[in-house]
JSON list of C-alpha atoms and ligand atoms in Angstrom, two decimals:
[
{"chain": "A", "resi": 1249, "resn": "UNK", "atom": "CA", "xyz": [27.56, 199.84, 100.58]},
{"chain": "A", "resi": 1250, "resn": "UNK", "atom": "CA", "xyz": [24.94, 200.77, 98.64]},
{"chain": "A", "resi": 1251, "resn": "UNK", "atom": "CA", "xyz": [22.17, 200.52, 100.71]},
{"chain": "A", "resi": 1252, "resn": "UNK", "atom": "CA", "xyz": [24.19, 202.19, 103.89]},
{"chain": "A", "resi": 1253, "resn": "UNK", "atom": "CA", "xyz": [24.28, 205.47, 101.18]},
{"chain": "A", "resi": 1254, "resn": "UNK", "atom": "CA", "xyz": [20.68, 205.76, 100.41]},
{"chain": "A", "resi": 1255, "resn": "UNK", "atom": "CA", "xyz": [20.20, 205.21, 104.25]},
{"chain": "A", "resi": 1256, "resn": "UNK", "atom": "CA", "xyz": [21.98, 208.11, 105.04]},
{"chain": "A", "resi": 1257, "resn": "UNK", "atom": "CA", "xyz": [20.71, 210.10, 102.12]},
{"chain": "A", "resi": 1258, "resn": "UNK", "atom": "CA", "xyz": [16.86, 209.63, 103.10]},
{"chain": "A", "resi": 1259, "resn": "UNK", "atom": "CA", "xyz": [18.04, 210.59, 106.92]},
{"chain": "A", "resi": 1260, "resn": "UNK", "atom": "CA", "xyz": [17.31, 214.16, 108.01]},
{"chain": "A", "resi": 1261, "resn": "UNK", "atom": "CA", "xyz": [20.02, 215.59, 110.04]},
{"chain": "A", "resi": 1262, "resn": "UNK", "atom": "CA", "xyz": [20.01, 214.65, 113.81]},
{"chain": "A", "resi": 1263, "resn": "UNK", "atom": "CA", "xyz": [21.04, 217.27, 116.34]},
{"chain": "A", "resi": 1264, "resn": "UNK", "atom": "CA", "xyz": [24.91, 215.28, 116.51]},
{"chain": "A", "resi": 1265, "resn": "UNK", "atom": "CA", "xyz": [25.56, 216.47, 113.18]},
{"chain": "A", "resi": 1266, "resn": "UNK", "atom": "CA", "xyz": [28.26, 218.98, 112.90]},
{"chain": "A", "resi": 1267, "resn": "UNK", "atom": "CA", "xyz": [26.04, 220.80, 109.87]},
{"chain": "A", "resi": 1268, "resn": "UNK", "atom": "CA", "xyz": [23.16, 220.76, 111.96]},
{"chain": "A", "resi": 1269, "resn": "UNK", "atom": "CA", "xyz": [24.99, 222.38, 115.08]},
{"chain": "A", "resi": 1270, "resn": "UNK", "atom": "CA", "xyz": [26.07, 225.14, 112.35]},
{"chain": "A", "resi": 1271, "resn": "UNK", "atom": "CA", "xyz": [23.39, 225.55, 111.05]},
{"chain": "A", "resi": 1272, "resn": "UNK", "atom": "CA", "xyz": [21.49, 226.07, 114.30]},
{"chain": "A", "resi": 1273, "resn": "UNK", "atom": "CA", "xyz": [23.87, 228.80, 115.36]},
{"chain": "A", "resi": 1274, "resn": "UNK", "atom": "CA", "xyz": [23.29, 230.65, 112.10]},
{"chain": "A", "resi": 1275, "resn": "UNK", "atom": "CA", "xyz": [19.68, 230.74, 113.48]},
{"chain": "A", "resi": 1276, "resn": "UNK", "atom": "CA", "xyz": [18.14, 227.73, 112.31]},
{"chain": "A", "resi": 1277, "resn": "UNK", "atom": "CA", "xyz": [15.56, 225.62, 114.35]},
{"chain": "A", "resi": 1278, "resn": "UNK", "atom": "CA", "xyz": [14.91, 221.83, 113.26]},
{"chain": "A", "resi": 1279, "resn": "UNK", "atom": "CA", "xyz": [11.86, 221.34, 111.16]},
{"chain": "A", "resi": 1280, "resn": "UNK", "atom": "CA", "xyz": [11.61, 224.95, 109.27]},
{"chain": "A", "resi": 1281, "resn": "UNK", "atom": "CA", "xyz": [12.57, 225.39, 105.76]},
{"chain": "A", "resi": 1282, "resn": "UNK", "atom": "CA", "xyz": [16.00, 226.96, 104.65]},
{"chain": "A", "resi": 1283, "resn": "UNK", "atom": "CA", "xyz": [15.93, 230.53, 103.45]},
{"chain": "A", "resi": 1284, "resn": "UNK", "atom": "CA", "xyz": [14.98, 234.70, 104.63]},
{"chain": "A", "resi": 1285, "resn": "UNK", "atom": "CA", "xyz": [11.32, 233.58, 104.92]},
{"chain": "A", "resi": 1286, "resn": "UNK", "atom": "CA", "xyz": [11.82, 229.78, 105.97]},
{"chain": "A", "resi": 1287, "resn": "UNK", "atom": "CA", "xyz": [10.15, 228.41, 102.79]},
{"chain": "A", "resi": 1288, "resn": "UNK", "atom": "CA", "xyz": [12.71, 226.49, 101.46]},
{"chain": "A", "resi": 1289, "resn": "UNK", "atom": "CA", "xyz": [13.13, 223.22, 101.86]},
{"chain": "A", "resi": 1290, "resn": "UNK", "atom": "CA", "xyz": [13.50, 221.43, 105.14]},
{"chain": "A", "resi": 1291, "resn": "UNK", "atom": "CA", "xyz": [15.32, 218.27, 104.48]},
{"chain": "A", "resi": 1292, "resn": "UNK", "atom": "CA", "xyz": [18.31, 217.53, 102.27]},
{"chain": "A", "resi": 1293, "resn": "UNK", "atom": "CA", "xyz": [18.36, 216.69, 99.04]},
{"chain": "A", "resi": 1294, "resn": "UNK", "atom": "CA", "xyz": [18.28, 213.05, 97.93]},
{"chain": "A", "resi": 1295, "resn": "UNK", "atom": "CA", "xyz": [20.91, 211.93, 96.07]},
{"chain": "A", "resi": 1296, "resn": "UNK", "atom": "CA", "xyz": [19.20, 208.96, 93.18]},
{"chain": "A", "resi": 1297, "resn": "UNK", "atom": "CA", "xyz": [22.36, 207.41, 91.89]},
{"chain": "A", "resi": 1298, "resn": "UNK", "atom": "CA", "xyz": [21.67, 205.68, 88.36]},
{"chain": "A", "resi": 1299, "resn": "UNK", "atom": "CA", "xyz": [23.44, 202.43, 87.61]},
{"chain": "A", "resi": 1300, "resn": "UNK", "atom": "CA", "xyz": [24.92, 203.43, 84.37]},
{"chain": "A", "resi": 1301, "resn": "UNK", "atom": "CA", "xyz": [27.72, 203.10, 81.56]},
{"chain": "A", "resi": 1302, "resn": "UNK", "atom": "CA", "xyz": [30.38, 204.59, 84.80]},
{"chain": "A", "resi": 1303, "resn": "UNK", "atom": "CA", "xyz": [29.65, 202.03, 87.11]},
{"chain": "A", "resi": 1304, "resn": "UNK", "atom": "CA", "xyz": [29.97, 199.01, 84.70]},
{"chain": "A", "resi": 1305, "resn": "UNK", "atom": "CA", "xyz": [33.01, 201.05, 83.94]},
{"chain": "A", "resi": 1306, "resn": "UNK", "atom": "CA", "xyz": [34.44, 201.41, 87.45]},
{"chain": "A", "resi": 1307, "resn": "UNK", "atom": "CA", "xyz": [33.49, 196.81, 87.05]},
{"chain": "A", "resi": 1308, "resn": "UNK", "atom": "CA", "xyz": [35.29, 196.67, 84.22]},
{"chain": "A", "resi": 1309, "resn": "UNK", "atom": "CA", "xyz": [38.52, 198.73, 86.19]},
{"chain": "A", "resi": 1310, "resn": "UNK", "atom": "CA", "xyz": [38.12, 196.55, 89.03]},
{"chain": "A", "resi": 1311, "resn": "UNK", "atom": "CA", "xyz": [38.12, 193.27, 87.01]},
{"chain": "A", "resi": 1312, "resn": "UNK", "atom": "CA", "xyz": [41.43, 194.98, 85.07]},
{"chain": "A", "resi": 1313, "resn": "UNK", "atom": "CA", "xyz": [42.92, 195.19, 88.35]},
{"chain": "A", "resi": 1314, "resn": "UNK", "atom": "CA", "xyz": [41.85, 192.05, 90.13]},
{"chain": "A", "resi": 1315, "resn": "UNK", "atom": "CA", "xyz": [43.59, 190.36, 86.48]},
{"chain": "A", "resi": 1316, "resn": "UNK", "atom": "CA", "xyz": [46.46, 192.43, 87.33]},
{"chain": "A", "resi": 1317, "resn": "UNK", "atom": "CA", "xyz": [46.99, 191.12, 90.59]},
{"chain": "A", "resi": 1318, "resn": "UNK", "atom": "CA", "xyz": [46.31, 188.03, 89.95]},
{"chain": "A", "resi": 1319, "resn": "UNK", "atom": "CA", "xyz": [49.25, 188.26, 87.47]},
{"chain": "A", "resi": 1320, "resn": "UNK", "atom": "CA", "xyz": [51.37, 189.72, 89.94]},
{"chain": "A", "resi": 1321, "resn": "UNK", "atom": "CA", "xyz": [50.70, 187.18, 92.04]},
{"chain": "A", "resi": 1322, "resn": "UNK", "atom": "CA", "xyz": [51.12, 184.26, 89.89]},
{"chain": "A", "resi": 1323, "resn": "UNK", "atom": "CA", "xyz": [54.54, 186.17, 88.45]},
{"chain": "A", "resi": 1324, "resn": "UNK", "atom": "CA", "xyz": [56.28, 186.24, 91.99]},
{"chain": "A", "resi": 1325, "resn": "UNK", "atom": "CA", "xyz": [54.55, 182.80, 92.54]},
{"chain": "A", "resi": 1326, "resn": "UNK", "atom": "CA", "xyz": [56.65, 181.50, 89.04]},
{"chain": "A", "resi": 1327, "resn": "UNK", "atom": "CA", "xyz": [59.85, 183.83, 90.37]},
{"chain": "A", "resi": 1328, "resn": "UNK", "atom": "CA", "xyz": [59.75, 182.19, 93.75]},
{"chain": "A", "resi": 1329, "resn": "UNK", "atom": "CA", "xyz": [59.67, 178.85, 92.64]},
{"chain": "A", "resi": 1330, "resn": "UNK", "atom": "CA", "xyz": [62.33, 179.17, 89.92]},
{"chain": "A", "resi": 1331, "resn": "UNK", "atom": "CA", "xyz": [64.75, 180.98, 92.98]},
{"chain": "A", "resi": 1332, "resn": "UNK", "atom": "CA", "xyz": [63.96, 177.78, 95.13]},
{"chain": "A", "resi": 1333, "resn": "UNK", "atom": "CA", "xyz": [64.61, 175.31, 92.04]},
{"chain": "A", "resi": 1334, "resn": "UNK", "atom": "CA", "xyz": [68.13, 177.49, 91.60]},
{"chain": "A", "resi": 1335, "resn": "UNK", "atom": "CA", "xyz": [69.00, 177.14, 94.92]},
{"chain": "A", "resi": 1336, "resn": "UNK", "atom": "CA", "xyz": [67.88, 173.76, 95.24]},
{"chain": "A", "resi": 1337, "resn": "UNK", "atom": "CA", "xyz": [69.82, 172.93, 92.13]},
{"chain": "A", "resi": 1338, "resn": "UNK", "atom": "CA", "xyz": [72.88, 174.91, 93.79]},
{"chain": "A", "resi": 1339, "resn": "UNK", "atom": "CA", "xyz": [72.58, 172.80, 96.79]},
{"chain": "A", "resi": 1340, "resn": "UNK", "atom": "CA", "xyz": [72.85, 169.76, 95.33]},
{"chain": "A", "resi": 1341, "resn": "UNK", "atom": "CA", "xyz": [75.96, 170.48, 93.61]},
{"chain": "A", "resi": 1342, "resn": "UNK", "atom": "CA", "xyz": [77.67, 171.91, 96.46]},
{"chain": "A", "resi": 1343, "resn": "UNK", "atom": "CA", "xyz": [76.22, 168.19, 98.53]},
{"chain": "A", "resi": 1344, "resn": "UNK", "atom": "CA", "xyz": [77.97, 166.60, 95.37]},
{"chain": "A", "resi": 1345, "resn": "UNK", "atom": "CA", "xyz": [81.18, 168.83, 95.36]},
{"chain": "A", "resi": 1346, "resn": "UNK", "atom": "CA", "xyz": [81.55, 167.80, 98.93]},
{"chain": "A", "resi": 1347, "resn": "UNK", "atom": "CA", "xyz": [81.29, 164.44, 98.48]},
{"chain": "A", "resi": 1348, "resn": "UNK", "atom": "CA", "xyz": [83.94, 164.37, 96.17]},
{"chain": "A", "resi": 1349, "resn": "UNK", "atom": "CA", "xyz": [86.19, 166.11, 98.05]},
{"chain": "A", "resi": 1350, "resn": "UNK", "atom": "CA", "xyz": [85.04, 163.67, 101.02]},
{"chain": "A", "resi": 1351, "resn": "UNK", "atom": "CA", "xyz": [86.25, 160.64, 98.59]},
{"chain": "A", "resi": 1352, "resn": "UNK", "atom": "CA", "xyz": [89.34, 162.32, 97.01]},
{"chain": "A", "resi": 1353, "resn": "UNK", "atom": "CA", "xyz": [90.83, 162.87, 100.94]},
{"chain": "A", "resi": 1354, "resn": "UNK", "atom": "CA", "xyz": [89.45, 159.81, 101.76]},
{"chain": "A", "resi": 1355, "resn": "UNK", "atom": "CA", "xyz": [91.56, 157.61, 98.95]},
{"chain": "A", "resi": 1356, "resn": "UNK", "atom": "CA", "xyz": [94.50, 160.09, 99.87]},
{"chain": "A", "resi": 1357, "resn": "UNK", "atom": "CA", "xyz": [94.59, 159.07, 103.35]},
{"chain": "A", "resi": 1358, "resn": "UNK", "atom": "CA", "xyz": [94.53, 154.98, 102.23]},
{"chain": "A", "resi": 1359, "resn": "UNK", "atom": "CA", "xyz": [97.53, 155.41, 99.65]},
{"chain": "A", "resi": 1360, "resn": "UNK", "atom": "CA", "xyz": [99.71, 157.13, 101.97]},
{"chain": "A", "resi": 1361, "resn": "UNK", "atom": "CA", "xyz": [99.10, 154.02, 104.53]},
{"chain": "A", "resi": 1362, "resn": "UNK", "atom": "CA", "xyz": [99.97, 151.80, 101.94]},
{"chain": "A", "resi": 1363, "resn": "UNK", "atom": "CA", "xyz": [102.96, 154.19, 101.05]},
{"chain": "A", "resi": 1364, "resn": "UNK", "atom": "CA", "xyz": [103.60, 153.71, 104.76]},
{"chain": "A", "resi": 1365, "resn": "UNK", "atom": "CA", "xyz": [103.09, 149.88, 104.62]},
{"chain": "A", "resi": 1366, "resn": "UNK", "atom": "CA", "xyz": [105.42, 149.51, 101.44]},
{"chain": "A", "resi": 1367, "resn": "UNK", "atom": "CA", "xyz": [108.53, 151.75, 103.77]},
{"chain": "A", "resi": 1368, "resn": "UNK", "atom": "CA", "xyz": [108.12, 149.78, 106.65]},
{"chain": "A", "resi": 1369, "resn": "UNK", "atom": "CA", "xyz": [108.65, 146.49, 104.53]},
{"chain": "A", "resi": 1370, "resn": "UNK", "atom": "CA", "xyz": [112.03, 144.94, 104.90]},
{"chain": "A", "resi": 1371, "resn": "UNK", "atom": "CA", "xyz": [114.17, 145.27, 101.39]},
{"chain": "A", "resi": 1372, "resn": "UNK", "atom": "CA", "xyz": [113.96, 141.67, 100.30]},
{"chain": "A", "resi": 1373, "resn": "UNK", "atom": "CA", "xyz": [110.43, 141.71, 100.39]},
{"chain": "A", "resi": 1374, "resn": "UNK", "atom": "CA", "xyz": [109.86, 144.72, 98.85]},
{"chain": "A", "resi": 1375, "resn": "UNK", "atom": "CA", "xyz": [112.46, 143.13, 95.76]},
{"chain": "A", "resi": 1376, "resn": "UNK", "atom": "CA", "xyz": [110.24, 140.07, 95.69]},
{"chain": "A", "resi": 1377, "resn": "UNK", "atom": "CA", "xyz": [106.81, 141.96, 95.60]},
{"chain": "A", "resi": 1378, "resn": "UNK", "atom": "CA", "xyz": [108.39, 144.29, 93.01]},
{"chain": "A", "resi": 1379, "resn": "UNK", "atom": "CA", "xyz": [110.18, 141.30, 90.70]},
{"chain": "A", "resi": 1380, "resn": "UNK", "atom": "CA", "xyz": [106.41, 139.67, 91.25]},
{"chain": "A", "resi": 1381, "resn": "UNK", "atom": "CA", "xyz": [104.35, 142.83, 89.91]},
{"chain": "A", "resi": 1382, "resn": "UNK", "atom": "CA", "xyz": [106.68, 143.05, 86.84]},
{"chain": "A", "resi": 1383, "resn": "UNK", "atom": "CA", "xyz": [106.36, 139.52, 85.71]},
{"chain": "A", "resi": 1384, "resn": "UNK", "atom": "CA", "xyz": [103.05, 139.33, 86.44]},
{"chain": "A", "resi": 1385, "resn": "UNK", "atom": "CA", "xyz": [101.83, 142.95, 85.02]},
{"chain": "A", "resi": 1386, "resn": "UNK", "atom": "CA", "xyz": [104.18, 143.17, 82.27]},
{"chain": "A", "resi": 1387, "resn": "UNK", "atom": "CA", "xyz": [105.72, 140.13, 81.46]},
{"chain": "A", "resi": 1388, "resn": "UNK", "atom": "CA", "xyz": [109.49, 141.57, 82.72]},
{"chain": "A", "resi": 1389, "resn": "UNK", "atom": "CA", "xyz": [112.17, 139.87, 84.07]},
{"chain": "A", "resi": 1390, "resn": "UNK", "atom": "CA", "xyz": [114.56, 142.13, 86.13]},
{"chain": "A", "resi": 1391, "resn": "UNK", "atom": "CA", "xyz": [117.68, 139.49, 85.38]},
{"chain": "A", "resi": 1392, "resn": "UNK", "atom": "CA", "xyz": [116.52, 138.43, 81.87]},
{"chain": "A", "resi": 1393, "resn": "UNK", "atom": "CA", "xyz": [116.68, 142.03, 81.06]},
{"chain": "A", "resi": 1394, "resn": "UNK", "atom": "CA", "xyz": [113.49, 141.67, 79.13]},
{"chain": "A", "resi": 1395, "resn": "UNK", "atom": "CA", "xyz": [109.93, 142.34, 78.55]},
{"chain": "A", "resi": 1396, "resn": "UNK", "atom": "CA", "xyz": [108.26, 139.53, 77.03]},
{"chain": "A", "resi": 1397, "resn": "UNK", "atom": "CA", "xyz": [105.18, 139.60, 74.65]},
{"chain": "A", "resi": 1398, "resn": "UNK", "atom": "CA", "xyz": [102.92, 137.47, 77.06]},
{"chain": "A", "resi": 1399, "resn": "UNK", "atom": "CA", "xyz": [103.05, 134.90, 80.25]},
{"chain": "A", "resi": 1400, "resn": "UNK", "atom": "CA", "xyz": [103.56, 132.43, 77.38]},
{"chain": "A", "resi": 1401, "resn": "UNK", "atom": "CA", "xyz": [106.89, 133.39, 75.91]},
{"chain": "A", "resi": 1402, "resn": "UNK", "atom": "CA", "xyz": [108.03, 134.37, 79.64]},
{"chain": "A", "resi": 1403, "resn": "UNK", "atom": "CA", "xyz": [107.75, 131.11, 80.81]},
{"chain": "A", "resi": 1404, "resn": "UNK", "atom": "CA", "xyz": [109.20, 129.77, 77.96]},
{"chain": "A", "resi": 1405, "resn": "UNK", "atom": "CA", "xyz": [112.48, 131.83, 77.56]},
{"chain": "A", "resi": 1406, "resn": "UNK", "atom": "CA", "xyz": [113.12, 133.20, 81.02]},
{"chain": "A", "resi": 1407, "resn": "UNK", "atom": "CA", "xyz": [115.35, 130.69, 83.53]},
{"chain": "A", "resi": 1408, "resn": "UNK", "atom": "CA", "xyz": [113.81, 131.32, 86.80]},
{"chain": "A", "resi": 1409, "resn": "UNK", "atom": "CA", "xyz": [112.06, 133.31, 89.28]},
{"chain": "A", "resi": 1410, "resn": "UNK", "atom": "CA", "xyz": [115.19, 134.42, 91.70]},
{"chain": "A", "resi": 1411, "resn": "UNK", "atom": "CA", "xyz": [118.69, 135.31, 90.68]},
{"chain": "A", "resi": 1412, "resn": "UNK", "atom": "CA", "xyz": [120.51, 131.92, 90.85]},
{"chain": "A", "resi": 1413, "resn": "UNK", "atom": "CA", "xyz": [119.02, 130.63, 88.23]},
{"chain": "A", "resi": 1414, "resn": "UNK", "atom": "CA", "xyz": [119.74, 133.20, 85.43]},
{"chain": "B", "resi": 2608, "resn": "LIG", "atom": "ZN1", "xyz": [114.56, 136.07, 83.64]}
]
């Protein structure tokens, strides 16, 4: 960059140059000196820029700003990441919501078949199973009238199994 500006500053004008062109139809012919009398000077002045206080100044701006991209950067970098992790986390419970509805219809579907099962049984067996689950579970005979403490004092006190023998 640099370099391409003192190149052009140490160039004299070529005849494509739109200042040239101007110049020459204000009456001026390439090589003479600027001025009534043509004694001024013939080229343009060079231009000695001086690395200074400014241009470690215009670094110092530029390294501000490259920092302050680089923040930017890393900021939507952190903001993207935590949206993904959101709706990654969001996912997940929706895949976990699902499955529990999945499992709730699913045990829905296999107690009304047994519902089903249990009407289709005849009467007597449905009596038997029932008489069977209340001894069993808690210990209660239907024709004793009674809940015993344990299988223990059931045996002991209650007559029988079926009807006939209370
Ligand atoms: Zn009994």
């Amino acid at each position: 960059m640099a370099e391409l500006r003192s190149e052009g500053l140490a160039r004299t004008l070529g005849a494509e140059n739109k200042g040239f062109k101007l110049l020459q139809q204000m009456g001026y012919r390439a090589g003479e000196g600027l001025g009534k009398d043509s004694s001024g000077r013939s080229d343009p002045l060079s231009l000695v820029l001086k690395p200074g206080r400014t241009g470690l100044g215009v670094d110092e701006a530029h390294k501000r700003k490259d920092l302050a991209t680089e923040q930017q950067k890393a900021d939507r970098a952190l903001k993207r990441s935590r949206g993904e992790a959101v709706l990654k986390q969001s996912f997940q419970q929706q895949q976990a919501a699902q499955f529990a509805a999945r499992r709730v219809d699913s045990h829905v579907r296999q107690a009304r078949e047994a519902c089903e099962a249990w009407e289709d049984l005849p009467a007597a067996e449905k009596l038997n199973k029932l008489l069977s689950h209340l001894r069993l579970r808690h210990h209660h005979c239907l024709f004793c009238g009674a809940q015993y403490k344990d299988a223990e004092e059931l045996a002991a006190l209650c007559p029988g199994e079926d009807e006939d023998a209370h």
